[in-house]
Amino acid sequence: MMRSVIKGVGTSLPARVMTNADISKIVDTSHEWIVERTGIHARHIAGEGETTRSLAVAACRKALDDAGMSAADIDLIILATSTPDNTFPATATMVQADLGITRGAAFDLQAVCSGFVYALSTADAMIKAGQAKGVLVIGSETFSRILDWTDRTTCVLFGDGAGAFVLSAEQGKGDNKDRGILGSNLRSDGRYNDKLYVDGGPSTTKTVGYLRMQGREVFKHAVTNLSSVVEDVLIDAKISASEIDWFVPHQANRRILEGVAKKLGIDEAKIVMTLAHHGNTSAASIPLAFDAALKDGRIKRGQLILMEAMGGGFTWGATLARY
Ligand code: UT7
């Protein structure tokens, strides 16, 4: 069976760090409230000249270096983002141009915070179908540009950044000892469109709009939805939760991450959490967390990694991979 092997990982964060103390000067909030309710201490905020495109390109270059591969090896780019540089063309094609790639295909994928898991699953399906051999899967976001900086219920939560995986098609045996993506499960339920959305768009207001969220409502669904989708991935792959080496979830809220781990019976010490330093970077949060755990030596080759995310739509999903 063809497997999508994670050959390289790279990330990029804007230079500017905004702490909870900095945000407390803008809106009526406090470091204590933000830490207690979310686990966030600081986030990176894009400055002039830093965009979803530039962050993505920097992450891709590092991922290619890490993989020991060159841009010439890439025949597909999937960029998960809700904050593209322009309404069109796809930011993925801009990344393609910046990397000097003129073959294959490049497109953006929109599943908000679940974008990276959706993109991994799509890339894996295309690799298995023989449509691609070398894939850049990117999550890149500049949510600071769609935040209402007068709304304390949302602006304290998000940050900017990018992360990329290089996936390569390699022949596997077809069992769960193979390296690469072992399974994914994606879900959505559009009845919850109004719980987390942006109040503008090209076809409605002709503006970009600002992020709006009923946080408590999203929270209510998160642990149940995420646990259920992870359970299905584990059953399909014939892996038990105790076999997972590292749990690398989308970083929305410390309480959600711990709740999902507890429900699944995953040891809390196995949760990779970068929320404190990055905030919620939407589609970028999984590769950013993955990279942090690679750099500090936690994630090693051959280990089983569980990734999951939930976001606007609602969309949610999970991917299991042997690194
Ligand atoms: O990544 C996409 C998916 N998104 C998520 O998963 C987010 C899910 N939701 C959450 O993480 C949490 O719901 C939040 C962190 C957004 C909010 O935490 P909460 O414990 O659900 O708080 P709450 O919304 O119930 O608000 C509690 C109180 C309210 O005051 P009252 O009505 O009790 O007087 C809020 O007005 O906290 C107040 N509040 C704040 N206070 C200080 C809301 N935001 C702030 C703030 N600083 N920034």
mmCIF file of N, CA, C and O in Angstrom, residues 60 74-80 91-97 99 101 103-109 132 134-138:
data_model
loop_
_atom_site.group_PDB
_atom_site.id
_atom_site.type_symbol
_atom_site.label_atom_id
_atom_site.label_comp_id
_atom_site.label_asym_id
_atom_site.label_seq_id
_atom_site.Cartn_x
_atom_site.Cartn_y
_atom_site.Cartn_z
ATOM 1 N N CYS A 60 7.855 26.315 4.656
ATOM 2 C CA CYS A 60 8.108 25.298 3.612
ATOM 3 C C CYS A 60 9.601 25.112 3.372
ATOM 4 O O CYS A 60 10.066 23.981 3.207
ATOM 5 N N ILE A 74 8.568 18.475 -5.322
ATOM 6 C CA ILE A 74 7.173 18.723 -4.921
ATOM 7 C C ILE A 74 6.256 18.799 -6.148
ATOM 8 O O ILE A 74 6.512 19.557 -7.080
ATOM 9 N N ASP A 75 5.178 18.010 -6.122
ATOM 10 C CA ASP A 75 4.201 18.101 -7.214
ATOM 11 C C ASP A 75 2.784 18.412 -6.721
ATOM 12 O O ASP A 75 1.831 18.348 -7.482
ATOM 13 N N LEU A 76 2.675 18.756 -5.432
ATOM 14 C CA LEU A 76 1.361 19.180 -4.918
ATOM 15 C C LEU A 76 1.569 20.050 -3.681
ATOM 16 O O LEU A 76 2.378 19.710 -2.815
ATOM 17 N N ILE A 77 0.842 21.169 -3.635
ATOM 18 C CA ILE A 77 0.866 22.035 -2.447
ATOM 19 C C ILE A 77 -0.575 22.243 -1.982
ATOM 20 O O ILE A 77 -1.423 22.690 -2.758
ATOM 21 N N ILE A 78 -0.833 21.886 -0.734
ATOM 22 C CA ILE A 78 -2.158 22.146 -0.149
ATOM 23 C C ILE A 78 -1.948 23.070 1.039
ATOM 24 O O ILE A 78 -1.223 22.731 1.982
ATOM 25 N N LEU A 79 -2.549 24.243 0.962
ATOM 26 C CA LEU A 79 -2.370 25.231 2.028
ATOM 27 C C LEU A 79 -3.698 25.435 2.753
ATOM 28 O O LEU A 79 -4.674 25.897 2.157
ATOM 29 N N ALA A 80 -3.735 25.048 4.001
ATOM 30 C CA ALA A 80 -4.928 25.246 4.822
ATOM 31 C C ALA A 80 -4.862 26.631 5.439
ATOM 32 O O ALA A 80 -3.910 26.939 6.155
ATOM 33 N N THR A 91 -3.498 31.293 -2.077
ATOM 34 C CA THR A 91 -2.175 31.586 -1.506
ATOM 35 C C THR A 91 -1.201 30.447 -1.818
ATOM 36 O O THR A 91 0.003 30.673 -1.966
ATOM 37 N N ALA A 92 -1.732 29.226 -1.961
ATOM 38 C CA ALA A 92 -0.867 28.080 -2.300
ATOM 39 C C ALA A 92 -0.124 28.315 -3.612
ATOM 40 O O ALA A 92 1.040 27.914 -3.748
ATOM 41 N N THR A 93 -0.776 28.987 -4.574
ATOM 42 C CA THR A 93 -0.095 29.244 -5.852
ATOM 43 C C THR A 93 0.986 30.309 -5.676
ATOM 44 O O THR A 93 1.981 30.322 -6.391
ATOM 45 N N MET A 94 0.792 31.214 -4.706
ATOM 46 C CA MET A 94 1.815 32.233 -4.416
ATOM 47 C C MET A 94 3.035 31.556 -3.786
ATOM 48 O O MET A 94 4.176 31.886 -4.093
ATOM 49 N N VAL A 95 2.765 30.614 -2.893
ATOM 50 C CA VAL A 95 3.850 29.853 -2.270
ATOM 51 C C VAL A 95 4.588 29.065 -3.347
ATOM 52 O O VAL A 95 5.826 29.017 -3.373
ATOM 53 N N GLN A 96 3.818 28.466 -4.249
ATOM 54 C CA GLN A 96 4.402 27.694 -5.353
ATOM 55 C C GLN A 96 5.368 28.590 -6.154
ATOM 56 O O GLN A 96 6.507 28.199 -6.431
ATOM 57 N N ALA A 97 4.908 29.798 -6.475
ATOM 58 C CA ALA A 97 5.746 30.727 -7.254
ATOM 59 C C ALA A 97 7.006 31.099 -6.476
ATOM 60 O O ALA A 97 8.109 31.094 -7.019
ATOM 61 N N LEU A 99 8.549 29.451 -4.282
ATOM 62 C CA LEU A 99 9.477 28.323 -4.163
ATOM 63 C C LEU A 99 10.040 27.921 -5.530
ATOM 64 O O LEU A 99 10.868 27.010 -5.624
ATOM 65 N N ILE A 101 8.382 26.581 -8.071
ATOM 66 C CA ILE A 101 7.812 25.321 -8.573
ATOM 67 C C ILE A 101 6.845 25.647 -9.720
ATOM 68 O O ILE A 101 5.968 26.501 -9.571
ATOM 69 N N ARG A 103 5.448 22.947 -11.704
ATOM 70 C CA ARG A 103 4.703 21.755 -12.125
ATOM 71 C C ARG A 103 3.732 21.349 -11.026
ATOM 72 O O ARG A 103 3.741 21.908 -9.932
ATOM 73 N N GLY A 104 2.900 20.374 -11.332
ATOM 74 C CA GLY A 104 1.963 19.874 -10.335
ATOM 75 C C GLY A 104 0.848 20.871 -10.070
ATOM 76 O O GLY A 104 0.567 21.738 -10.891
ATOM 77 N N ALA A 105 0.243 20.767 -8.881
ATOM 78 C CA ALA A 105 -0.922 21.588 -8.557
ATOM 79 C C ALA A 105 -0.759 22.222 -7.179
ATOM 80 O O ALA A 105 -0.002 21.723 -6.344
ATOM 81 N N ALA A 106 -1.471 23.327 -6.990
ATOM 82 C CA ALA A 106 -1.452 24.009 -5.690
ATOM 83 C C ALA A 106 -2.839 24.578 -5.432
ATOM 84 O O ALA A 106 -3.425 25.209 -6.312
ATOM 85 N N PHE A 107 -3.365 24.324 -4.240
ATOM 86 C CA PHE A 107 -4.673 24.913 -3.916
ATOM 87 C C PHE A 107 -4.794 25.165 -2.419
ATOM 88 O O PHE A 107 -4.094 24.546 -1.616
ATOM 89 N N ASP A 108 -5.700 26.095 -2.073
ATOM 90 C CA ASP A 108 -5.997 26.378 -0.672
ATOM 91 C C ASP A 108 -7.148 25.491 -0.212
ATOM 92 O O ASP A 108 -7.998 25.087 -1.020
ATOM 93 N N LEU A 109 -7.176 25.240 1.068
ATOM 94 C CA LEU A 109 -8.237 24.418 1.654
ATOM 95 C C LEU A 109 -8.761 25.159 2.870
ATOM 96 O O LEU A 109 -7.979 25.675 3.671
ATOM 97 N N ALA A 132 -0.076 12.299 -6.662
ATOM 98 C CA ALA A 132 1.041 13.122 -6.190
ATOM 99 C C ALA A 132 2.064 12.231 -5.503
ATOM 100 O O ALA A 132 1.719 11.179 -4.951
ATOM 101 N N GLY A 134 5.215 14.007 -4.004
ATOM 102 C CA GLY A 134 5.856 14.865 -3.008
ATOM 103 C C GLY A 134 4.933 16.034 -2.701
ATOM 104 O O GLY A 134 4.607 16.830 -3.591
ATOM 105 N N VAL A 135 4.482 16.126 -1.462
ATOM 106 C CA VAL A 135 3.431 17.105 -1.143
ATOM 107 C C VAL A 135 3.857 18.030 -0.003
ATOM 108 O O VAL A 135 4.382 17.560 1.020
ATOM 109 N N LEU A 136 3.630 19.306 -0.186
ATOM 110 C CA LEU A 136 3.761 20.260 0.921
ATOM 111 C C LEU A 136 2.366 20.479 1.492
ATOM 112 O O LEU A 136 1.471 20.956 0.781
ATOM 113 N N VAL A 137 2.179 20.100 2.742
ATOM 114 C CA VAL A 137 0.918 20.358 3.441
ATOM 115 C C VAL A 137 1.200 21.477 4.432
ATOM 116 O O VAL A 137 2.062 21.333 5.310
ATOM 117 N N ILE A 138 0.488 22.577 4.265
ATOM 118 C CA ILE A 138 0.805 23.782 5.041
ATOM 119 C C ILE A 138 -0.416 24.253 5.829
ATOM 120 O O ILE A 138 -1.539 24.214 5.314
#
